[in-house]
CSV table of C-alpha atoms in Angstrom, one decimal:
chain,number,residue,atom,x,y,z
A,1,MET,CA,-25.9,-45.9,-19.9
A,2,SER,CA,-25.3,-42.3,-18.9
A,3,ASP,CA,-24.5,-43.0,-15.1
A,4,LEU,CA,-22.0,-45.4,-15.9
A,5,LYS,CA,-18.3,-44.6,-15.6
A,6,ARG,CA,-15.7,-45.3,-18.4
A,7,THR,CA,-12.2,-46.5,-17.9
A,8,VAL,CA,-9.3,-44.7,-19.8
A,9,LEU,CA,-9.3,-47.5,-22.4
A,10,TYR,CA,-12.9,-47.1,-23.2
A,11,ASP,CA,-12.2,-45.7,-26.6
A,12,LEU,CA,-9.6,-48.4,-27.5
A,13,HIS,CA,-12.3,-51.1,-26.7
A,14,VAL,CA,-14.8,-49.4,-28.9
A,15,GLY,CA,-12.3,-49.1,-31.7
A,16,LEU,CA,-11.4,-52.7,-31.4
A,17,GLY,CA,-15.3,-53.4,-31.7
A,18,ALA,CA,-15.9,-54.5,-28.1
A,19,ARG,CA,-19.6,-54.9,-27.3
A,20,MET,CA,-19.8,-52.9,-24.0
A,21,VAL,CA,-21.9,-53.8,-21.2
A,22,PRO,CA,-22.4,-52.2,-17.5
A,23,PHE,CA,-20.6,-54.0,-15.2
A,24,ALA,CA,-20.0,-52.9,-11.3
A,25,GLY,CA,-20.8,-49.3,-12.3
A,26,TYR,CA,-18.6,-49.1,-15.4
A,27,GLU,CA,-19.2,-49.5,-19.2
A,28,MET,CA,-16.9,-52.6,-19.8
A,29,PRO,CA,-16.1,-54.8,-22.8
A,30,VAL,CA,-17.6,-58.1,-22.4
A,31,GLN,CA,-16.4,-59.5,-25.7
A,32,TYR,CA,-14.7,-58.5,-29.0
A,33,PRO,CA,-15.3,-59.7,-32.4
A,34,LEU,CA,-13.1,-62.7,-31.6
A,35,GLY,CA,-16.0,-64.0,-29.2
A,36,VAL,CA,-16.1,-65.4,-25.8
A,37,LEU,CA,-15.2,-69.0,-26.8
A,38,LYS,CA,-12.4,-68.1,-29.0
A,39,GLU,CA,-11.1,-65.3,-26.7
A,40,HIS,CA,-10.8,-67.9,-23.9
A,41,LEU,CA,-8.9,-70.5,-26.0
A,42,HIS,CA,-6.5,-67.8,-27.1
A,43,THR,CA,-5.6,-66.7,-23.5
A,44,ARG,CA,-4.8,-70.5,-22.7
A,45,ALA,CA,-2.8,-70.7,-26.0
A,46,ALA,CA,-1.1,-67.2,-26.4
A,47,ALA,CA,-2.0,-64.0,-24.5
A,48,GLY,CA,-4.7,-62.2,-23.6
A,49,LEU,CA,-5.0,-58.5,-22.6
A,50,PHE,CA,-7.9,-57.5,-20.0
A,51,ASP,CA,-8.8,-54.0,-18.9
A,52,VAL,CA,-9.1,-54.3,-15.0
A,53,SER,CA,-9.0,-50.5,-14.3
A,54,HIS,CA,-12.6,-50.7,-12.9
A,55,MET,CA,-10.9,-52.6,-9.8
A,56,GLY,CA,-9.9,-50.6,-6.9
A,57,GLN,CA,-6.3,-49.6,-6.3
A,58,VAL,CA,-5.5,-48.5,-2.6
A,59,ILE,CA,-2.4,-47.6,-0.8
A,60,LEU,CA,-2.1,-48.2,2.8
A,61,ARG,CA,0.6,-45.9,4.4
A,62,ALA,CA,1.7,-45.9,8.4
A,63,PRO,CA,2.9,-42.8,9.7
A,64,SER,CA,6.1,-44.6,10.5
A,65,GLY,CA,6.7,-45.2,6.7
A,66,ARG,CA,7.0,-49.1,7.3
A,67,ALA,CA,5.0,-51.5,5.7
A,68,VAL,CA,5.0,-53.9,8.5
A,69,ASP,CA,2.9,-51.3,10.5
A,70,ALA,CA,0.4,-51.0,7.7
A,71,ALA,CA,0.4,-54.7,7.7
A,72,GLN,CA,-0.2,-54.8,11.6
A,73,ALA,CA,-3.2,-52.5,11.2
A,74,LEU,CA,-4.8,-54.5,8.3
A,75,GLU,CA,-4.7,-57.7,10.0
A,76,SER,CA,-7.2,-56.6,12.2
A,77,LEU,CA,-9.6,-56.8,9.1
A,78,VAL,CA,-8.3,-60.0,7.4
A,79,PRO,CA,-7.5,-63.5,8.7
A,80,VAL,CA,-4.4,-63.5,6.9
A,81,ASN,CA,-0.7,-63.2,7.9
A,82,LEU,CA,0.4,-59.9,6.4
A,83,MET,CA,3.1,-58.9,8.8
A,84,ASP,CA,5.3,-61.6,7.7
A,85,LEU,CA,4.6,-60.6,4.0
A,86,LYS,CA,8.2,-59.8,2.6
A,87,GLU,CA,8.9,-56.8,0.6
A,88,GLY,CA,8.2,-57.5,-3.0
A,89,ARG,CA,5.6,-60.1,-2.4
A,90,GLN,CA,1.9,-60.1,-2.6
A,91,ARG,CA,-0.6,-62.4,-1.1
A,92,TYR,CA,-4.6,-63.3,-1.4
A,93,ALA,CA,-6.8,-61.9,1.6
A,94,LEU,CA,-10.2,-61.6,2.6
A,95,PHE,CA,-12.3,-58.9,4.4
A,96,THR,CA,-14.3,-60.9,7.0
A,97,ASP,CA,-17.5,-59.5,9.0
A,98,ALA,CA,-18.6,-60.0,12.7
A,99,GLU,CA,-20.3,-63.1,11.8
A,100,GLY,CA,-17.4,-64.8,9.9
A,101,GLY,CA,-18.9,-63.8,6.4
A,102,ILE,CA,-16.8,-62.6,3.4
A,103,LEU,CA,-17.1,-58.8,2.6
A,104,ASP,CA,-14.8,-58.9,-0.3
A,105,ASP,CA,-11.6,-60.8,-1.5
A,106,LEU,CA,-8.3,-58.8,-2.3
A,107,MET,CA,-4.7,-58.7,-3.1
A,108,VAL,CA,-2.2,-57.4,-0.5
A,109,ALA,CA,1.3,-56.3,-1.7
A,110,ASN,CA,4.3,-55.3,0.5
A,111,ARG,CA,6.0,-52.4,-1.5
A,112,GLY,CA,8.7,-51.4,1.3
A,113,ASP,CA,7.3,-48.2,2.7
A,114,HIS,CA,3.5,-49.1,2.2
A,115,LEU,CA,1.0,-51.8,1.3
A,116,PHE,CA,-0.8,-52.0,-2.2
A,117,VAL,CA,-4.1,-53.4,-2.1
A,118,VAL,CA,-6.3,-54.3,-5.0
A,119,VAL,CA,-10.2,-54.7,-4.3
A,120,ASN,CA,-13.1,-55.9,-6.4
A,121,ALA,CA,-14.7,-53.1,-8.6
A,122,ALA,CA,-18.2,-53.8,-7.1
A,123,CYS,CA,-17.0,-53.7,-3.5
A,124,LYS,CA,-14.3,-50.7,-3.8
A,125,ASP,CA,-16.4,-48.0,-2.3
A,126,GLN,CA,-17.4,-50.1,0.6
A,127,ASP,CA,-14.1,-51.5,1.1
A,128,ILE,CA,-12.3,-48.1,1.2
A,129,ALA,CA,-14.7,-46.9,3.8
A,130,HIS,CA,-14.4,-50.1,5.8
A,131,MET,CA,-10.7,-49.5,6.0
A,132,ARG,CA,-11.0,-45.9,6.7
A,133,SER,CA,-13.4,-46.4,9.4
A,134,HIS,CA,-11.1,-49.0,11.3
A,135,LEU,CA,-7.7,-48.1,10.4
A,136,THR,CA,-7.7,-44.2,10.7
A,137,GLY,CA,-4.9,-43.2,13.0
A,138,ALA,CA,-2.8,-46.5,12.3
A,139,CYS,CA,-2.7,-46.0,8.5
A,140,VAL,CA,-3.6,-43.3,5.8
A,141,VAL,CA,-5.8,-44.9,3.2
A,142,GLU,CA,-5.3,-43.7,-0.3
A,143,GLU,CA,-7.5,-44.6,-3.4
A,144,VAL,CA,-5.3,-44.5,-6.4
A,145,THR,CA,-7.6,-42.7,-9.0
A,146,ASP,CA,-5.1,-41.9,-11.7
A,147,ARG,CA,-3.9,-45.5,-13.0
A,148,ALA,CA,-5.2,-47.8,-15.0
A,149,LEU,CA,-4.9,-51.6,-14.4
A,150,ILE,CA,-4.2,-54.1,-17.4
A,151,ALA,CA,-3.7,-57.9,-17.0
A,152,LEU,CA,-1.6,-59.8,-19.4
A,153,GLN,CA,-2.2,-63.6,-19.3
A,154,GLY,CA,-1.2,-66.6,-20.9
A,155,PRO,CA,1.7,-68.8,-21.9
A,156,ALA,CA,2.9,-65.8,-24.3
A,157,ALA,CA,2.4,-62.9,-21.6
A,158,GLU,CA,6.1,-63.5,-20.3
A,159,ALA,CA,7.6,-62.7,-23.6
A,160,ALA,CA,5.2,-60.0,-24.7
A,161,LEU,CA,5.9,-58.0,-21.8
A,162,GLU,CA,9.5,-58.8,-21.6
A,163,SER,CA,9.7,-56.8,-25.0
A,164,LEU,CA,8.9,-53.9,-23.0
A,165,VAL,CA,10.1,-54.4,-19.9
A,166,PRO,CA,12.8,-56.9,-19.9
A,167,ALA,CA,13.3,-57.3,-16.0
A,168,VAL,CA,9.8,-59.1,-15.8
A,169,THR,CA,11.2,-62.6,-16.5
A,170,ALA,CA,13.1,-62.6,-13.3
A,171,MET,CA,9.7,-62.1,-11.4
A,172,ARG,CA,8.0,-65.4,-9.7
A,173,PHE,CA,4.4,-66.1,-9.0
A,174,MET,CA,3.2,-63.2,-6.8
A,175,ASP,CA,6.2,-61.1,-6.6
A,176,VAL,CA,5.6,-57.5,-7.2
A,177,ALA,CA,8.0,-54.9,-8.7
A,178,VAL,CA,8.0,-51.2,-9.7
A,179,MET,CA,9.6,-51.1,-13.3
A,180,ALA,CA,10.1,-48.4,-15.7
A,181,TRP,CA,8.7,-48.3,-19.3
A,182,GLN,CA,9.4,-45.0,-21.5
A,183,GLY,CA,10.3,-43.0,-18.5
A,184,VAL,CA,7.0,-44.1,-16.3
A,185,ASP,CA,6.7,-46.2,-13.4
A,186,LEU,CA,4.7,-49.4,-14.0
A,187,TRP,CA,3.7,-51.3,-10.9
A,188,ILE,CA,3.8,-54.6,-11.8
A,189,SER,CA,2.7,-58.1,-10.0
A,190,ARG,CA,3.1,-61.7,-11.5
A,191,SER,CA,-0.6,-62.9,-11.0
A,192,GLY,CA,-3.8,-62.7,-12.2
A,193,TYR,CA,-7.4,-64.4,-12.4
A,194,THR,CA,-7.1,-66.8,-15.1
A,195,GLY,CA,-4.9,-69.6,-13.9
A,196,GLU,CA,-2.3,-68.6,-16.5
A,197,ASP,CA,1.1,-67.3,-15.9
A,198,GLY,CA,0.9,-63.6,-16.5
A,199,TYR,CA,0.9,-60.2,-14.9
A,200,GLU,CA,-1.1,-57.2,-13.8
A,201,ILE,CA,0.1,-53.9,-14.6
A,202,SER,CA,-0.7,-50.7,-13.0
A,203,VAL,CA,-0.1,-47.8,-15.4
A,204,PRO,CA,-0.5,-44.1,-15.1
A,205,ASP,CA,-3.7,-43.1,-16.9
A,206,ALA,CA,-1.7,-40.7,-19.3
A,207,GLN,CA,0.4,-43.7,-20.8
A,208,ALA,CA,-2.4,-46.5,-20.5
A,209,VAL,CA,-3.6,-46.6,-23.9
A,210,ALA,CA,-0.1,-46.2,-25.4
A,211,PHE,CA,1.1,-49.3,-23.0
A,212,ALA,CA,-2.0,-51.1,-24.2
A,213,GLU,CA,-1.6,-50.6,-27.8
A,214,ALA,CA,2.2,-51.6,-27.5
A,215,LEU,CA,1.0,-54.9,-26.0
A,216,LEU,CA,-1.9,-55.2,-28.7
A,217,ALA,CA,0.5,-54.5,-31.6
A,218,MET,CA,2.1,-58.0,-30.7
A,219,GLU,CA,1.0,-61.0,-32.7
A,220,PRO,CA,0.3,-63.1,-29.8
A,221,VAL,CA,-1.8,-60.7,-27.7
A,222,GLU,CA,-5.4,-60.4,-28.1
A,223,PRO,CA,-7.9,-58.2,-26.1
A,224,ILE,CA,-10.2,-60.3,-24.0
A,225,GLY,CA,-13.6,-59.3,-22.6
A,226,LEU,CA,-15.4,-60.0,-19.2
A,227,GLY,CA,-17.1,-63.0,-20.7
A,228,ALA,CA,-13.7,-64.8,-21.3
A,229,ARG,CA,-12.4,-63.7,-18.0
A,230,ASP,CA,-15.2,-65.5,-16.4
A,231,SER,CA,-15.0,-68.8,-18.1
A,232,LEU,CA,-11.2,-68.7,-17.5
A,233,ARG,CA,-11.4,-67.9,-13.9
A,234,LEU,CA,-14.3,-70.7,-13.6
A,235,GLU,CA,-11.8,-73.3,-14.9
A,236,ALA,CA,-9.1,-72.1,-12.7
A,237,GLY,CA,-11.5,-72.7,-9.7
A,238,LEU,CA,-11.2,-69.1,-8.6
A,239,CYS,CA,-13.8,-67.5,-6.7
A,240,LEU,CA,-16.0,-64.6,-7.9
A,241,TYR,CA,-17.1,-62.1,-5.1
A,242,GLY,CA,-20.8,-61.7,-5.1
A,243,HIS,CA,-21.4,-65.3,-6.8
A,244,ASP,CA,-19.1,-68.0,-5.1
A,245,ILE,CA,-18.3,-66.0,-1.9
A,246,ASP,CA,-20.1,-63.3,-0.2
A,247,ARG,CA,-21.5,-62.2,3.4
A,248,SER,CA,-23.4,-65.5,3.6
A,249,THR,CA,-20.3,-67.9,3.2
A,250,SER,CA,-17.5,-68.1,5.5
A,251,PRO,CA,-13.9,-68.7,4.4
A,252,ILE,CA,-13.8,-72.4,5.6
A,253,GLU,CA,-17.3,-73.0,3.8
A,254,ALA,CA,-15.7,-71.6,0.7
A,255,ASP,CA,-12.7,-73.8,0.9
A,256,LEU,CA,-10.3,-70.9,1.3
A,257,ALA,CA,-8.5,-72.1,4.4
A,258,TRP,CA,-5.3,-72.1,2.8
A,259,ALA,CA,-5.5,-68.2,2.5
A,260,ILE,CA,-5.5,-68.5,6.7
A,261,GLN,CA,-1.8,-68.9,7.7
A,262,LYS,CA,-0.8,-70.7,10.8
A,263,ALA,CA,0.1,-67.5,12.5
A,264,ARG,CA,-3.6,-66.5,12.4
A,265,ARG,CA,-5.0,-69.9,13.4
A,266,THR,CA,-5.5,-71.4,16.8
A,267,GLY,CA,-2.4,-71.5,18.5
A,268,GLY,CA,-0.5,-69.2,16.2
A,269,ALA,CA,1.6,-66.4,17.0
A,270,ARG,CA,-1.4,-63.7,16.4
A,271,GLU,CA,-4.2,-66.1,16.7
A,272,GLY,CA,-7.4,-64.6,16.0
A,273,GLY,CA,-7.7,-60.8,16.0
A,274,PHE,CA,-10.0,-60.4,12.8
A,275,PRO,CA,-13.7,-60.1,12.5
A,276,GLY,CA,-15.6,-63.3,12.6
A,277,ALA,CA,-12.6,-65.0,14.3
A,278,GLY,CA,-14.7,-67.1,16.8
A,279,ARG,CA,-16.7,-68.8,14.0
A,280,ILE,CA,-13.8,-69.0,11.4
A,281,LEU,CA,-11.6,-70.5,13.9
A,282,SER,CA,-14.0,-73.0,15.2
A,283,GLU,CA,-14.6,-74.0,11.4
A,284,LEU,CA,-11.0,-74.4,10.8
A,285,THR,CA,-10.8,-77.1,13.6
A,286,GLU,CA,-14.3,-78.6,13.5
A,287,GLY,CA,-14.9,-78.6,9.7
A,288,ALA,CA,-17.8,-76.5,8.3
A,289,ALA,CA,-21.3,-78.0,7.5
A,290,ARG,CA,-21.2,-77.1,4.0
A,291,LYS,CA,-18.2,-76.5,1.7
A,292,ARG,CA,-17.6,-75.1,-2.1
A,293,VAL,CA,-16.8,-77.9,-4.5
A,294,GLY,CA,-16.1,-78.1,-8.2
A,295,LEU,CA,-18.9,-80.1,-10.2
A,296,LEU,CA,-18.6,-81.7,-13.5
A,297,PRO,CA,-22.2,-82.0,-15.2
A,298,GLU,CA,-21.9,-85.6,-16.7
A,299,GLY,CA,-24.0,-84.4,-19.7
A,300,ARG,CA,-23.5,-81.6,-22.1
A,301,ALA,CA,-26.0,-79.1,-20.5
A,302,PRO,CA,-24.4,-76.4,-18.6
A,303,MET,CA,-25.6,-76.0,-15.0
A,304,ARG,CA,-25.6,-72.2,-14.2
A,305,GLU,CA,-25.6,-70.1,-11.3
A,306,GLY,CA,-29.1,-70.6,-9.1
A,307,VAL,CA,-29.4,-74.4,-10.2
A,308,GLN,CA,-30.3,-76.2,-7.3
A,309,LEU,CA,-28.7,-79.3,-6.1
A,310,PHE,CA,-30.0,-82.4,-4.8
A,311,ALA,CA,-28.6,-85.8,-3.3
A,312,GLY,CA,-30.9,-87.9,-5.3
A,313,ALA,CA,-32.2,-88.4,-8.9
A,314,GLU,CA,-35.9,-88.2,-7.3
A,315,GLY,CA,-37.6,-86.6,-4.3
A,316,GLY,CA,-36.0,-84.8,-1.5
A,317,GLU,CA,-35.4,-81.3,-0.7
A,318,ALA,CA,-32.5,-79.4,-2.5
A,319,VAL,CA,-29.3,-79.7,-0.5
A,320,GLY,CA,-27.2,-77.0,-2.2
A,321,GLN,CA,-27.0,-74.8,-5.1
A,322,ILE,CA,-24.6,-73.7,-8.0
A,323,THR,CA,-23.1,-70.5,-7.7
A,324,SER,CA,-21.1,-70.2,-10.9
A,325,GLY,CA,-21.3,-72.3,-13.9
A,326,GLY,CA,-21.1,-72.5,-17.7
A,327,PHE,CA,-19.2,-74.1,-20.3
A,328,GLY,CA,-15.6,-74.7,-19.9
A,329,PRO,CA,-14.0,-74.0,-23.2
A,330,THR,CA,-10.7,-75.8,-22.3
A,331,LEU,CA,-12.2,-78.9,-21.2
A,332,GLN,CA,-14.9,-78.7,-23.9
A,333,ALA,CA,-17.5,-79.5,-21.3
A,334,PRO,CA,-19.7,-77.8,-18.7
A,335,VAL,CA,-18.3,-77.0,-15.5
A,336,ALA,CA,-19.6,-75.5,-12.3
A,337,MET,CA,-18.9,-74.6,-8.5
A,338,GLY,CA,-21.4,-74.7,-5.7
A,339,TYR,CA,-22.0,-75.5,-2.1
A,340,LEU,CA,-22.8,-79.1,-0.9
A,341,PRO,CA,-23.1,-80.3,2.6
A,342,ALA,CA,-19.8,-81.6,4.0
A,343,GLY,CA,-21.2,-85.3,3.6
A,344,LEU,CA,-21.5,-84.9,-0.2
A,345,ALA,CA,-18.6,-82.8,-0.8
A,346,THR,CA,-16.0,-85.8,-1.2
A,347,PRO,CA,-14.6,-85.9,-4.8
A,348,GLY,CA,-16.3,-88.7,-6.8
A,349,THR,CA,-19.7,-88.1,-5.3
A,350,VAL,CA,-22.6,-87.8,-7.5
A,351,VAL,CA,-25.3,-85.4,-7.0
A,352,TYR,CA,-28.3,-84.0,-9.3
A,353,GLY,CA,-28.5,-80.5,-10.5
A,354,GLU,CA,-32.2,-79.5,-11.6
A,355,VAL,CA,-32.1,-78.1,-14.9
A,356,ARG,CA,-35.5,-77.0,-16.7
A,357,GLY,CA,-37.1,-79.3,-14.5
A,358,LYS,CA,-35.0,-82.4,-15.0
A,359,ARG,CA,-32.3,-83.7,-12.6
A,360,LEU,CA,-29.0,-84.2,-14.2
A,361,PRO,CA,-26.2,-86.0,-12.5
A,362,ALA,CA,-22.9,-84.1,-11.8
A,363,ARG,CA,-19.8,-85.3,-9.9
A,364,VAL,CA,-17.9,-83.6,-7.2
A,365,THR,CA,-14.5,-83.1,-8.4
A,366,GLU,CA,-11.1,-81.4,-7.3
A,367,LEU,CA,-10.5,-77.8,-8.3
A,368,PRO,CA,-9.1,-76.4,-10.3
A,369,PHE,CA,-10.7,-77.9,-13.2
A,370,ARG,CA,-7.7,-77.0,-15.3
A,371,PRO,CA,-4.3,-77.1,-13.7
A,372,SER,CA,-3.0,-73.6,-13.1
A,373,THR,CA,0.5,-72.9,-15.0
A,374,TYR,CA,1.8,-70.2,-12.6
A,375,LYS,CA,5.6,-69.6,-12.6
A,376,ARG,CA,6.5,-70.5,-8.9
B,1,MET,CA,-38.3,-68.3,-46.3
B,2,LYS,CA,-40.6,-66.9,-43.6
B,3,TYR,CA,-39.4,-65.2,-40.1
B,4,THR,CA,-40.9,-65.0,-36.9
B,5,GLU,CA,-40.5,-62.3,-34.2
B,6,ASP,CA,-38.4,-64.9,-32.3
B,7,HIS,CA,-36.0,-64.8,-34.9
B,8,GLU,CA,-36.7,-68.2,-36.1
B,9,TRP,CA,-36.8,-69.0,-40.1
B,10,LEU,CA,-39.3,-71.4,-41.4
B,11,LYS,CA,-38.8,-73.1,-44.9
B,12,LEU,CA,-42.0,-74.7,-46.6
B,13,ASP,CA,-41.2,-77.9,-48.6
B,14,GLY,CA,-44.5,-79.8,-49.5
B,15,ASP,CA,-46.3,-80.3,-46.2
B,16,VAL,CA,-43.2,-79.9,-44.0
B,17,VAL,CA,-41.6,-76.9,-42.5
B,18,THR,CA,-38.1,-76.8,-41.5
B,19,VAL,CA,-37.3,-74.5,-38.5
B,20,GLY,CA,-33.9,-72.8,-37.5
B,21,ILE,CA,-32.7,-69.7,-35.9
B,22,THR,CA,-31.6,-66.7,-37.9
B,23,GLU,CA,-28.0,-65.4,-38.4
B,24,HIS,CA,-28.9,-62.3,-36.4
B,25,ALA,CA,-30.1,-64.5,-33.5
B,26,ALA,CA,-27.1,-66.9,-33.5
B,27,THR,CA,-24.5,-63.6,-33.6
B,28,GLN,CA,-26.4,-62.4,-30.6
B,29,LEU,CA,-26.4,-65.6,-28.9
B,30,GLY,CA,-22.7,-66.0,-29.3
B,31,ASP,CA,-20.9,-69.4,-29.2
B,32,VAL,CA,-23.6,-72.1,-28.8
B,33,VAL,CA,-22.4,-75.1,-26.5
B,34,PHE,CA,-25.5,-76.9,-26.1
B,35,VAL,CA,-28.7,-77.8,-28.0
B,36,GLU,CA,-31.4,-79.7,-26.6
B,37,LEU,CA,-34.0,-81.1,-29.1
B,38,PRO,CA,-37.6,-82.2,-28.8
B,39,GLU,CA,-38.8,-85.8,-29.6
B,40,ALA,CA,-39.9,-86.4,-33.0
B,41,GLY,CA,-43.4,-87.4,-33.4
B,42,GLY,CA,-44.8,-85.0,-30.5
B,43,GLU,CA,-47.6,-82.6,-31.2
B,44,VAL,CA,-46.8,-78.8,-30.1
B,45,SER,CA,-48.9,-75.6,-29.7
B,46,LYS,CA,-47.7,-72.5,-31.0
B,47,GLY,CA,-45.4,-71.0,-28.3
B,48,ASP,CA,-44.4,-74.2,-26.7
B,49,GLU,CA,-40.8,-74.3,-25.6
B,50,VAL,CA,-39.7,-77.2,-27.9
B,51,ALA,CA,-35.8,-76.7,-27.8
B,52,VAL,CA,-33.1,-75.3,-25.7
B,53,ILE,CA,-30.2,-73.6,-27.0
B,54,GLU,CA,-27.2,-72.5,-24.5
B,55,SER,CA,-24.4,-70.3,-25.7
B,56,VAL,CA,-21.2,-69.4,-23.4
B,57,LYS,CA,-23.4,-66.7,-22.1
B,58,ALA,CA,-27.1,-67.9,-21.4
B,59,ALA,CA,-29.7,-70.4,-22.1
B,60,SER,CA,-32.8,-69.4,-24.5
B,61,ASP,CA,-35.6,-71.3,-25.7
B,62,ILE,CA,-36.7,-72.3,-29.4
B,63,LEU,CA,-40.6,-71.9,-29.5
B,64,ALA,CA,-42.8,-73.7,-31.7
B,65,PRO,CA,-43.7,-71.4,-34.4
B,66,ALA,CA,-47.2,-73.0,-34.9
B,67,ASP,CA,-49.6,-75.8,-33.7
B,68,GLY,CA,-48.4,-79.1,-35.4
B,69,THR,CA,-46.4,-82.1,-35.1
B,70,ILE,CA,-42.5,-82.5,-35.0
B,71,THR,CA,-41.7,-85.0,-37.8
B,72,GLU,CA,-38.0,-84.9,-37.6
B,73,VAL,CA,-35.3,-83.3,-35.3
B,74,ASN,CA,-31.4,-82.5,-36.3
B,75,GLU,CA,-29.6,-85.0,-34.3
B,76,GLY,CA,-26.2,-83.9,-35.4
B,77,LEU,CA,-26.9,-80.6,-33.7
B,78,ALA,CA,-26.6,-81.9,-30.3
B,79,ASP,CA,-23.3,-83.2,-31.0
B,80,ASN,CA,-21.9,-80.2,-32.8
B,81,PRO,CA,-23.8,-77.2,-31.4
B,82,ALA,CA,-21.2,-74.7,-32.9
B,83,LEU,CA,-22.9,-75.5,-36.2
B,84,VAL,CA,-25.6,-73.1,-35.2
B,85,ASN,CA,-22.8,-70.3,-35.4
B,86,GLU,CA,-21.0,-71.6,-38.5
B,87,ASP,CA,-24.3,-72.4,-40.6
B,88,PRO,CA,-27.5,-71.1,-38.9
B,89,LEU,CA,-29.6,-71.0,-42.3
B,90,GLY,CA,-28.4,-74.3,-43.3
B,91,GLY,CA,-27.0,-77.2,-41.6
B,92,ALA,CA,-28.0,-76.0,-38.3
B,93,TRP,CA,-31.8,-76.7,-38.7
B,94,PHE,CA,-33.5,-77.6,-35.6
B,95,PHE,CA,-36.7,-79.5,-36.4
B,96,LYS,CA,-39.1,-80.2,-39.1
B,97,MET,CA,-42.8,-80.3,-38.5
B,98,THR,CA,-46.3,-80.4,-40.2
B,99,LEU,CA,-48.7,-77.8,-39.7
B,100,LYS,CA,-52.1,-78.2,-38.4
B,101,ASP,CA,-53.0,-75.0,-40.5
B,102,ARG,CA,-50.9,-74.1,-43.2
B,103,SER,CA,-52.5,-70.6,-43.7
B,104,VAL,CA,-50.6,-69.3,-40.6
B,105,LEU,CA,-47.5,-69.2,-42.7
B,106,ASP,CA,-49.2,-66.1,-44.2
B,107,GLY,CA,-49.0,-64.3,-40.9
B,108,PHE,CA,-45.0,-64.6,-40.7
B,109,MET,CA,-42.6,-61.9,-42.1
B,110,ASP,CA,-41.1,-62.2,-45.4
B,111,GLU,CA,-37.1,-61.3,-45.6
B,112,ASP,CA,-37.8,-57.6,-46.2
B,113,ALA,CA,-39.8,-57.6,-43.0
B,114,TYR,CA,-37.4,-59.3,-40.9
B,115,LYS,CA,-34.5,-57.2,-41.9
B,116,ALA,CA,-36.4,-54.2,-41.1
B,117,LEU,CA,-37.3,-55.6,-37.5
B,118,ILE,CA,-33.5,-56.3,-37.0
B,119,GLY,CA,-32.8,-53.1,-38.8
């Protein structure tokens, strides 16, 4: 694993007994001795700490020193209303391509004099190049390379973080703030990737281990690996880039129309003006031919990524496929997401997934599988 | 107890061999969430995929260790797949079979050889 990068928390993971695996060019913990299942359940019952330092942290700064000018520039790459994003607030966004496919999904925060953007690890180099090639002149694109990113998720996350940074209790879901801990600035958002209430905290590399250790010293906080992160986000119905969404899926097909605010839609104040607007706006009004759905396999056999979906128990061509699937520890049942033709995408419809040569029934269902517990 | 290179254990009792997976295999798989068992009464050949085991991470096949006939399967395992992690060498046996040729047992590893394999 010599070409792989390590986050500043690498030694801490190894010391905690993590099994390290290659992920997006990094050596990352896939699980700790607790194991994926118990890590998942622990996060839902108490609090889980995740090292997400491999993700890209980027600052977009306009020459004017106003976040709204950086927002105006970034709006040329995403179908999202960023100019009306208030200071101290964060929003989900998507980089689209000229064909209306998805290049990556990201979080954008307004921090007064600049935007703070968090992108996926596997896409960060191309995202940064993409922003630099399209935004240069309007914005300076600075990659933040000296800070770790730690997620703290679950019902006990608030109390745990409060004991280090009391003011975090005042934050609501998708708020962002800069708060001091032991003399250093933490960049905190109240958000995450588990469907739980919680926070993501950007901390300078030099203090990251001490900060993580201070949280892990608390009884309700356990370290959680990538395995449970995946099953948690799946139960929460959240997309994983490169699996549920990619350049072959449009935001409408992916059922992410909610991320496209009125201002960017047909008839809105700043209609279109993003890559692939023709297709995406037309799908918004006409509907897309296929749609991402939740699927509950009726038996106990998990339906994993790549499983082909059929309309009937016998015969016919595949009509879609599973893009994420596995066992949902909170539901104690298999759960999956995949794409189906619009006519089969209505909740309650039964389709068939082919697992080891056998067609097994699965029911289309609303997402998320497990209601989220965000503090709105 | 005998062991295969596929991390299965075999226990001979009279003419019947009980088959399960080793503790090492169970640990490597992680939390088991689904087990699919063969039909009792079926004839199998060495290397046939006779059972499926799925953990939170992935699916794996359980292979027939030798030619023979499945005589009994552990139905309780389908209802409680977690038993594979809790008691891999005992309660979580997968199936029992009679062997076409009992001498094949001599070809499998003993405990010391298996321990050396997983070293």
